CSV table of C-alpha atoms in Angstrom, one decimal:
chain,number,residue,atom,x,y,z
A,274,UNK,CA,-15.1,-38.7,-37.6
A,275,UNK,CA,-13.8,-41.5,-35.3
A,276,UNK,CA,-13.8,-45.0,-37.2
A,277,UNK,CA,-12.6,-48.2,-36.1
A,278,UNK,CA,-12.9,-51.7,-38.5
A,279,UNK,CA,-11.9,-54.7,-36.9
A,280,UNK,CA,-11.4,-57.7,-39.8
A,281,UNK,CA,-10.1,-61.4,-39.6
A,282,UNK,CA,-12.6,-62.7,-37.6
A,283,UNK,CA,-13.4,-66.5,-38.0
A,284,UNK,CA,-14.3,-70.0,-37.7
A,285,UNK,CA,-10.8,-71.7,-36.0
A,286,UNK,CA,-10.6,-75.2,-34.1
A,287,UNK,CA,-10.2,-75.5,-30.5
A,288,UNK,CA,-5.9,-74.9,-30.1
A,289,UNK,CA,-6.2,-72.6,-33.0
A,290,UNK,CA,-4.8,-69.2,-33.8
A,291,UNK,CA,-6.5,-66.3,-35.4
A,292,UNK,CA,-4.6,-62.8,-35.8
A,293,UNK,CA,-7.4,-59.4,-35.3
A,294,UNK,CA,-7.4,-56.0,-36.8
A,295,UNK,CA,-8.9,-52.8,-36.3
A,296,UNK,CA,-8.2,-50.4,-38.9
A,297,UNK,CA,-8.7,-46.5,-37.6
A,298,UNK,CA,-9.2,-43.3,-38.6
A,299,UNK,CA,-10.2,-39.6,-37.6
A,300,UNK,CA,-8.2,-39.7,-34.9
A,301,UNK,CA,-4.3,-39.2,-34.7
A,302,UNK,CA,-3.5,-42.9,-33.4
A,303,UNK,CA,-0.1,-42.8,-32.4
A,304,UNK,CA,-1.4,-40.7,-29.7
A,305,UNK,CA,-3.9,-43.2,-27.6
A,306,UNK,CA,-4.3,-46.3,-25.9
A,307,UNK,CA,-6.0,-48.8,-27.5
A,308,UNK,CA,-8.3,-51.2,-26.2
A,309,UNK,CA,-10.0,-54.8,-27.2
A,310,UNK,CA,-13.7,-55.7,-25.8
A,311,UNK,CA,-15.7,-59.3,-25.9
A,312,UNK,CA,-18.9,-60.2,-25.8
A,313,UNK,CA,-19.5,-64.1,-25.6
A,314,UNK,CA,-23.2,-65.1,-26.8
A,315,UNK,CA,-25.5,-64.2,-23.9
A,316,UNK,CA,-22.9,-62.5,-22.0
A,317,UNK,CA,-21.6,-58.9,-20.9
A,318,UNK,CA,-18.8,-57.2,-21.9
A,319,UNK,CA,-15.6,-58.3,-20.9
A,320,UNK,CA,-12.5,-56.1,-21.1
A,321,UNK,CA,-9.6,-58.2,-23.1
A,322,UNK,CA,-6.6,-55.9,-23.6
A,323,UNK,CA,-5.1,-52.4,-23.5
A,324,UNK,CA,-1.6,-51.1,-25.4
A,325,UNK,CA,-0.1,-47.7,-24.5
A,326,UNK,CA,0.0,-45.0,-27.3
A,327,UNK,CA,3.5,-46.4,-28.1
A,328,UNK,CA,3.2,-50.0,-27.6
A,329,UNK,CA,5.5,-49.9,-24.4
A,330,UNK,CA,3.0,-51.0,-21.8
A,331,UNK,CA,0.3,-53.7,-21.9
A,332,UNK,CA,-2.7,-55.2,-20.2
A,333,UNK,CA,-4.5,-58.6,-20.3
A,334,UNK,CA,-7.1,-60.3,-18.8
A,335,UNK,CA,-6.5,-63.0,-16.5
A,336,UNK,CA,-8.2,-65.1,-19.1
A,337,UNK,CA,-6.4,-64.4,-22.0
A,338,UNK,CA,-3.2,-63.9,-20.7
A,339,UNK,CA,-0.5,-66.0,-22.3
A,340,UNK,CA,-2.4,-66.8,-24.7
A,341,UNK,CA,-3.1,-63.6,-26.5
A,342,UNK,CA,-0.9,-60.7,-27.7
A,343,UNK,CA,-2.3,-57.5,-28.5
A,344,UNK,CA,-0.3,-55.0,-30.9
A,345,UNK,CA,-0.1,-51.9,-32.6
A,346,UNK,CA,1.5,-50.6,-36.0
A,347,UNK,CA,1.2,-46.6,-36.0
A,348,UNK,CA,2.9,-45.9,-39.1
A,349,UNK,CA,-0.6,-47.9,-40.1
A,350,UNK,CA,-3.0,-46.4,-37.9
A,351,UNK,CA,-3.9,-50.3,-37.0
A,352,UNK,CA,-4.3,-52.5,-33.8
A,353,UNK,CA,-3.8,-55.9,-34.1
A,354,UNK,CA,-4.7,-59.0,-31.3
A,355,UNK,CA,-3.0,-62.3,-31.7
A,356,UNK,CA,-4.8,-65.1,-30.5
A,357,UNK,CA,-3.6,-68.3,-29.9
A,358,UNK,CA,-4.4,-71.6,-28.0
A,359,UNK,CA,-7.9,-70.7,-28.4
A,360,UNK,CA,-10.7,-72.4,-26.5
A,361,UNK,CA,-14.7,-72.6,-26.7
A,362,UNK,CA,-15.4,-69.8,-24.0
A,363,UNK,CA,-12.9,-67.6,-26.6
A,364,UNK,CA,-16.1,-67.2,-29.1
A,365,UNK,CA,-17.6,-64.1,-28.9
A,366,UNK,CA,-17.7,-60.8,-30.7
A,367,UNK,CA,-14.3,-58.9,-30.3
A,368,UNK,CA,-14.5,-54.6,-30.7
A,369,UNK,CA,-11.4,-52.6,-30.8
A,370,UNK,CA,-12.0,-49.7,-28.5
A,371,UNK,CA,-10.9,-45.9,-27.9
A,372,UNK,CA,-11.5,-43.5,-25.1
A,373,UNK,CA,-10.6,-40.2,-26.2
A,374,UNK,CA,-10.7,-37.8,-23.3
A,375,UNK,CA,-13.3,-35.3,-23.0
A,376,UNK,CA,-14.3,-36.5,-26.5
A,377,UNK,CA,-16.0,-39.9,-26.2
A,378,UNK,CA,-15.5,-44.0,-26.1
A,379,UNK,CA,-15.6,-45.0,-29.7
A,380,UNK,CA,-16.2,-48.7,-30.8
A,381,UNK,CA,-15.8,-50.6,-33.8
A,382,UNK,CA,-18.2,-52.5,-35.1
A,383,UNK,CA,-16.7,-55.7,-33.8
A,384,UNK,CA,-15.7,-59.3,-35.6
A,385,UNK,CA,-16.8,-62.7,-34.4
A,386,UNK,CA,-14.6,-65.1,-33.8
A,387,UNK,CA,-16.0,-68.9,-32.9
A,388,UNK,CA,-14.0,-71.7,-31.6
A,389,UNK,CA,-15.2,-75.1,-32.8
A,390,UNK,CA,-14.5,-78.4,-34.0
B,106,UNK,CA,-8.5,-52.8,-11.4
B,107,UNK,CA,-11.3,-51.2,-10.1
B,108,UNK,CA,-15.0,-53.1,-10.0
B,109,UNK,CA,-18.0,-51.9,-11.3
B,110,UNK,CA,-21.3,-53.2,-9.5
B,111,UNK,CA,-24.6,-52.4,-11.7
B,112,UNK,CA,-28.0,-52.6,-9.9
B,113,UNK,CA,-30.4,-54.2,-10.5
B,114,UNK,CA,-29.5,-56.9,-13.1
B,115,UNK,CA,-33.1,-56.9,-14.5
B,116,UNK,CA,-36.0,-54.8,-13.9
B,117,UNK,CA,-39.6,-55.0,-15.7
B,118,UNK,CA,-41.2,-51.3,-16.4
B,119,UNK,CA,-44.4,-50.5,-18.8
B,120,UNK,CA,-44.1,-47.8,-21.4
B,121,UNK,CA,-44.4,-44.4,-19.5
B,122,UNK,CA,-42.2,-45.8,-16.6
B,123,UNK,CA,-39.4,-44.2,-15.0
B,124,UNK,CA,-36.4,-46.8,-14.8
B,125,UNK,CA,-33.0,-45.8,-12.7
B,126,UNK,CA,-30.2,-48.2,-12.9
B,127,UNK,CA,-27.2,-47.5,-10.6
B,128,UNK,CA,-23.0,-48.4,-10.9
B,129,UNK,CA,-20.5,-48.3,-8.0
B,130,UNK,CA,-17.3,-48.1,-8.4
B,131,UNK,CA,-14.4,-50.1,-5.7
B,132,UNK,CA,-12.3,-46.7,-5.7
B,133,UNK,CA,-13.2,-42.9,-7.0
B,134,UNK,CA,-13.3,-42.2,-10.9
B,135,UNK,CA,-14.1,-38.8,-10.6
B,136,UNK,CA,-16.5,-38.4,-13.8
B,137,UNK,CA,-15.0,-41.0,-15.8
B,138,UNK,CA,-18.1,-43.0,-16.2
B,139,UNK,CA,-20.1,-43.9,-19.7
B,140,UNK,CA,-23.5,-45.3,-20.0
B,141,UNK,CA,-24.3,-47.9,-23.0
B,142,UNK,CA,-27.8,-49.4,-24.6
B,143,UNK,CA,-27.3,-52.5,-26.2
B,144,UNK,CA,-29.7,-54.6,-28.3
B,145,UNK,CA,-29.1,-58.1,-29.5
B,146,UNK,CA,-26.9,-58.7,-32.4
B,147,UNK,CA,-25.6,-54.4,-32.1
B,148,UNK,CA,-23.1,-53.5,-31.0
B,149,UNK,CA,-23.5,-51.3,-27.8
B,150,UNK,CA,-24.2,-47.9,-28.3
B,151,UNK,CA,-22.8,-44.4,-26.3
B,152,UNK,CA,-25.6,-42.7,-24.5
B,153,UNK,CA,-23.6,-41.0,-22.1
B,154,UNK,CA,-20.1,-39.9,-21.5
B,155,UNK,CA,-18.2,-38.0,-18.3
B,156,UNK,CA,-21.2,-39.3,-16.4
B,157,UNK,CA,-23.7,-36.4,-17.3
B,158,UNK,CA,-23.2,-35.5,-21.1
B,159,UNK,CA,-25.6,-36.6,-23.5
B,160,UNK,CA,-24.2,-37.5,-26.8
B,161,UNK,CA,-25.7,-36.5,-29.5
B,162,UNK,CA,-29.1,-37.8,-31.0
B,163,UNK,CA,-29.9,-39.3,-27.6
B,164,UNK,CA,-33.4,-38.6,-26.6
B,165,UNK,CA,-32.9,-36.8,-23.6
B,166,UNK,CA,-35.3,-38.5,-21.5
B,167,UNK,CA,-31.9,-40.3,-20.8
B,168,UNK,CA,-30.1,-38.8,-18.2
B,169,UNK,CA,-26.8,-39.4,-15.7
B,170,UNK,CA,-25.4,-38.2,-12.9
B,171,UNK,CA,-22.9,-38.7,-9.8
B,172,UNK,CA,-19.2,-38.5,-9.3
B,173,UNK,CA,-16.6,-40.3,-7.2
B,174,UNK,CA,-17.8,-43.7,-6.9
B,175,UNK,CA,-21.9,-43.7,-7.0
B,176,UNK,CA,-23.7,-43.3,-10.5
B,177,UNK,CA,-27.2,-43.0,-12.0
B,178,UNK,CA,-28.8,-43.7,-15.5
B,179,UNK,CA,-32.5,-42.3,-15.7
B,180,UNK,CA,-34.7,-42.8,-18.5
B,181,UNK,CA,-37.5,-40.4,-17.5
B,182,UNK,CA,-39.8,-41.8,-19.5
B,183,UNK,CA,-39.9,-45.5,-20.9
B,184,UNK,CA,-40.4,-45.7,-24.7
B,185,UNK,CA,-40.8,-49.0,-26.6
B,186,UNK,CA,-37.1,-48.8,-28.0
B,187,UNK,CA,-36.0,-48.2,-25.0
B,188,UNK,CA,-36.3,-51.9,-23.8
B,189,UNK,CA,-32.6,-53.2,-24.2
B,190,UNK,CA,-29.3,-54.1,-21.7
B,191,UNK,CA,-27.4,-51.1,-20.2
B,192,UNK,CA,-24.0,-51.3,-19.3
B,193,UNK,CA,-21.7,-49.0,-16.9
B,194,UNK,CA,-18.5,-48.4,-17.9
B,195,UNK,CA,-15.6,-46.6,-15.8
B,196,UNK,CA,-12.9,-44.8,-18.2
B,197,UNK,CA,-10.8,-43.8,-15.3
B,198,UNK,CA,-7.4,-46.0,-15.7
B,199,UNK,CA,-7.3,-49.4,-17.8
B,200,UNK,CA,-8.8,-51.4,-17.7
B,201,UNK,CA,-11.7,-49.6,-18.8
B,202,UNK,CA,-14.0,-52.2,-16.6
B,203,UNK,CA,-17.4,-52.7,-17.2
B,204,UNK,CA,-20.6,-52.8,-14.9
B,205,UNK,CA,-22.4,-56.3,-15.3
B,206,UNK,CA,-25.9,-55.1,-17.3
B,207,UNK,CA,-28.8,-54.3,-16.5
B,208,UNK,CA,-31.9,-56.2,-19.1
B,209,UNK,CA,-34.8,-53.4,-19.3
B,210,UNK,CA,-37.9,-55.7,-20.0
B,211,UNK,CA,-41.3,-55.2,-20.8
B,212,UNK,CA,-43.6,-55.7,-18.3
């Protein structure tokens, strides 16, 4: 069975940093891209980052680029996003994300992260 | 990246209804298209993958269909849980963009 656990979620001050994890299993993980997802209060989904199976290629959001560095240790099955110079539209919910093919889209449960002073 | 425009944003439907949402997508995704209910505070659930296939333990008055760039979600016939945001999500080629919701409310 597919499981993702994100963890290190937080309460972090406006310039802040705050490192993410998403633990997985059931799933070889070396072989994958990985994803991260937000969902501000209120708001829809918004697609944050991808990493390739081997960490060689990456993908952010126009909002988060520069900003935020996503990760990937596969000797520890785990998926990491570092965040940094975060700002009060960064708070939302954060899910780590899978599509595996002809299988499914698999989500964590997600970690919330607010921005405040 | 390729857009996903969901339609409408909102509807309102009694119990017994039958509610179709629709997603475009700006360039073909074959099948690569999933469906998701969300409720507040959860976190948003699978109710249908390659654009058609039901996953399990979803009631199958849920349905979807199309291919290329043109999608349906049906939900034959409206039950009280069923009153939630749905979400289109294309799983072509990252980024795995998102459709903007659609809020199922009561009427």
């Amino acid at each position: 069975e597919v499981q993702l656990v994100e963890s290190g979620g937080g309460l972090v001050q406006p310039g802040g940093s705050l490192r993410l994890s998403c633990s997985a299993s059931g799933f070889t993980f070396s072989s994958y891209a990985m994803h991260w997802v937000r969902q501000a209060p209120g708001k829809g989904l918004e697609y944050v980052s991808a990493i390739s199976s081997n960490g060689g290629s990456t993908y952010y959001a126009d909002s988060v680029k520069g900003r935020f560095t996503i990760s990937r240790d596969n000797s520890k099955n785990t998926l990491y996003l570092q965040m940094s110079s975060l700002r009060a539209e960064d708070t939302a919910v954060y899910y780590c994300v899978i599509h595996i093919a002809a299988a499914g889209i698999y989500w964590g449960q997600g970690t919330l992260v607010t921005v405040s002073s | 990246d390729i857009q996903m425009t969901q339609s409408p944003s909102s509807v309102s439907a009694s119990v017994g209804d039958r509610v179709t949402i629709t997603c475009r997508a700006s360039q073909g995704i074959s099948s690569w298209l999933a469906w998701y209910q969300q409720k507040p505070g959860k976190a948003p659930k699978l109710l249908i993958y390659a654009a058609s296939s039901l996953q399990s333990g979803v009631p199958s008055r849920f349905s979807g269909s199309g291919s290329g760039t043109d999608f349906t979600l049906t939900i034959s016939s409206l039950q009280p849980e069923d009153f939630a945001t749905y979400y289109c999500q294309q799983a072509n080629s990252s980024p795995l963009t998102f459709g903007g919701g659609t809020k199922v409310e009561i009427k």
